[in-house]
């Protein structure tokens, strides 16, 4: 089935949706995005994704903002039109179309807004059953990783490098500390403590991360907002990643060294279950 996609207020067949070659997103990656999970035909954490979208747009000084209710409406329409049960909705907002110039264009140009669905098996897959193996790479991204921009070449490059070497993903290292995965937040559990580094400008504050922090608190776990090194991770009791598409997924091996017995950890499994249960309860 060809997807029905959304572009600037209109729905069309995916092959008919076209944007200008002068779009700032194409020329400068001058755009931000959000990925919202759909489970059982409903969206998870939609409001928090919208808050982060606003933040990304205002940090980049986008002159116009988008109305959350209208975004919700076209997201829901996309779910219905594409009969999406399990997968994601990708939303992309560009500063718009203008003559190529490094300076920001006039404030009155229209934003370009694109959204589409993608089916994906999220609840059950091999990565959850067996855990993933990650490789570390230097974090060479700019220092505003807190803004969810579409400048994703370095993480894509890192993921491809990891994949070529037989790993599932890359964890990025900055100044000796793990910052995050290519498209997920990195966590470890050590001596009963759950560690996630503080959300500063060097990582994206995952919406899933924020929900999992709440789940961990509900389950009575202690959380330390502390950075951890590669050595801390390899000697951890458990490790995992979080993101809208992976939820909570165990990491069992880093750079070829297995974590404990190399099997998905028990607490990671509990957190995943709690996260899915709570998300389904509040899905819209
Ligand atoms: N960090 C990075 C670099 C990401 O790209 C993502 C996912 N886009 C995340 C963390 C996780 O964010 P979320 O939980 O909102 O999907």
Coordinates of N, CA, C and O and ligand atoms in Angstrom, one line a residue, residues 33-35 37 49 52 141 145 148 152 155 172 180-186 203-210 242-247 275, ligand 1:
X33 N 12.6 17.8 14.1 CA 11.7 16.7 13.9 C 11.2 16.1 15.2 O 11.8 16.4 16.3
X34 N 10.2 15.3 15.2 CA 9.8 14.5 16.3 C 9.3 13.1 15.7 O 8.8 13.1 14.6
X35 N 9.5 12.1 16.6 CA 9.0 10.8 16.2 C 8.1 10.3 17.3 O 8.5 10.2 18.5
X37 N 5.5 7.5 18.8 CA 5.2 6.0 18.7 C 3.7 5.8 18.6 O 2.9 6.5 19.3
X49 N 6.1 15.2 23.3 CA 6.7 15.5 22.0 C 6.5 16.9 21.5 O 7.4 17.5 20.9
X52 N 8.6 19.4 23.3 CA 10.0 19.4 22.8 C 10.1 20.0 21.5 O 11.1 20.7 21.1
X141 N 29.6 15.3 17.3 CA 28.5 16.2 16.9 C 28.7 17.6 17.5 O 29.6 17.8 18.4
X145 N 23.3 19.2 21.1 CA 22.6 17.9 20.9 C 21.2 17.9 21.6 O 20.4 17.0 21.4
X148 N 16.5 18.9 18.7 CA 16.2 17.8 17.9 C 16.2 18.2 16.4 O 15.2 18.3 15.8
X152 N 21.6 14.8 10.9 CA 21.8 13.5 11.5 C 22.9 12.7 10.8 O 23.0 11.5 10.9
X155 N 25.5 10.8 13.4 CA 24.9 9.6 14.0 C 24.7 8.5 13.0 O 24.8 7.3 13.2
X172 N 28.2 7.0 21.8 CA 29.2 8.0 21.6 C 29.9 8.4 22.9 O 29.2 8.5 23.9
X180 N 25.5 9.3 24.5 CA 24.2 8.6 24.2 C 24.4 7.7 23.0 O 25.5 7.7 22.4
X181 N 23.4 7.0 22.6 CA 23.5 6.2 21.4 C 23.2 7.1 20.2 O 23.0 8.3 20.3
X182 N 23.3 6.5 19.0 CA 23.1 7.3 17.8 C 21.7 7.9 17.7 O 21.5 9.0 17.2
X183 N 20.7 7.2 18.2 CA 19.3 7.7 18.2 C 18.6 7.2 19.5 O 17.4 6.9 19.4
X184 N 19.3 7.2 20.6 CA 18.7 6.7 21.8 C 19.5 7.2 23.0 O 20.7 7.6 22.9
X185 N 18.9 7.2 24.2 CA 19.7 7.5 25.4 C 20.3 6.3 26.0 O 19.7 5.2 25.9
X186 N 21.4 6.5 26.7 CA 22.2 5.3 27.2 C 22.1 5.3 28.7 O 22.1 6.3 29.4
X203 N 23.3 16.1 25.2 CA 22.4 15.0 24.8 C 21.0 15.5 24.5 O 20.6 16.5 24.9
X204 N 20.3 14.6 23.8 CA 18.9 14.9 23.6 C 18.1 14.3 24.8 O 18.3 13.2 25.2
X205 N 17.3 15.2 25.4 CA 16.5 14.7 26.5 C 15.4 13.9 26.0 O 14.3 14.4 25.7
X206 N 15.5 12.6 25.9 CA 14.5 11.7 25.3 C 13.2 11.8 26.0 O 13.1 11.9 27.3
X207 N 12.1 11.8 25.3 CA 10.8 11.8 25.9 C 10.6 10.4 26.6 O 10.1 10.3 27.7
X208 N 11.2 9.4 26.0 CA 11.1 8.0 26.6 C 11.9 8.1 27.9 O 11.5 7.5 28.9
X209 N 13.1 8.7 27.8 CA 14.0 8.8 29.0 C 13.2 9.4 30.2 O 13.2 8.9 31.3
X210 N 12.4 10.5 29.9 CA 11.7 11.2 30.9 C 10.6 10.3 31.5 O 10.4 10.2 32.7
X242 N 17.1 3.8 25.7 CA 15.6 4.2 25.6 C 15.4 5.1 24.4 O 16.3 5.9 24.1
X243 N 14.3 4.9 23.7 CA 13.9 5.8 22.7 C 12.4 5.5 22.3 O 11.9 4.4 22.7
X244 N 11.8 6.4 21.5 CA 10.4 6.2 21.1 C 10.2 4.9 20.3 O 9.2 4.3 20.4
X245 N 11.3 4.4 19.7 CA 11.1 3.2 18.9 C 11.6 2.0 19.5 O 11.3 0.9 19.2
X246 N 12.5 2.1 20.5 CA 13.1 0.9 21.2 C 12.5 0.8 22.6 O 12.8 -0.3 23.2
X247 N 11.8 1.8 23.1 CA 11.3 1.8 24.5 C 12.4 1.6 25.4 O 13.3 2.5 25.5
X275 N 7.1 0.6 31.5 CA 7.0 1.7 30.5 C 5.8 1.4 29.5 O 5.0 2.3 29.2
Ligands
LIG1 N1 19.1 10.7 21.7 C1 19.1 10.9 20.4 C2 20.4 11.4 19.8 C3 18.0 10.6 19.6 O1 18.1 10.8 18.3 C4 16.9 10.1 20.2 C5 15.7 9.7 19.4 N2 15.3 10.6 18.4 C6 16.9 9.9 21.6 C7 18.0 10.2 22.3 C8 15.6 9.4 22.3 O2 14.6 10.3 22.3 P1 13.1 9.9 22.4 O3 13.0 9.0 23.6 O4 12.3 11.1 22.5 O5 12.8 9.0 21.2

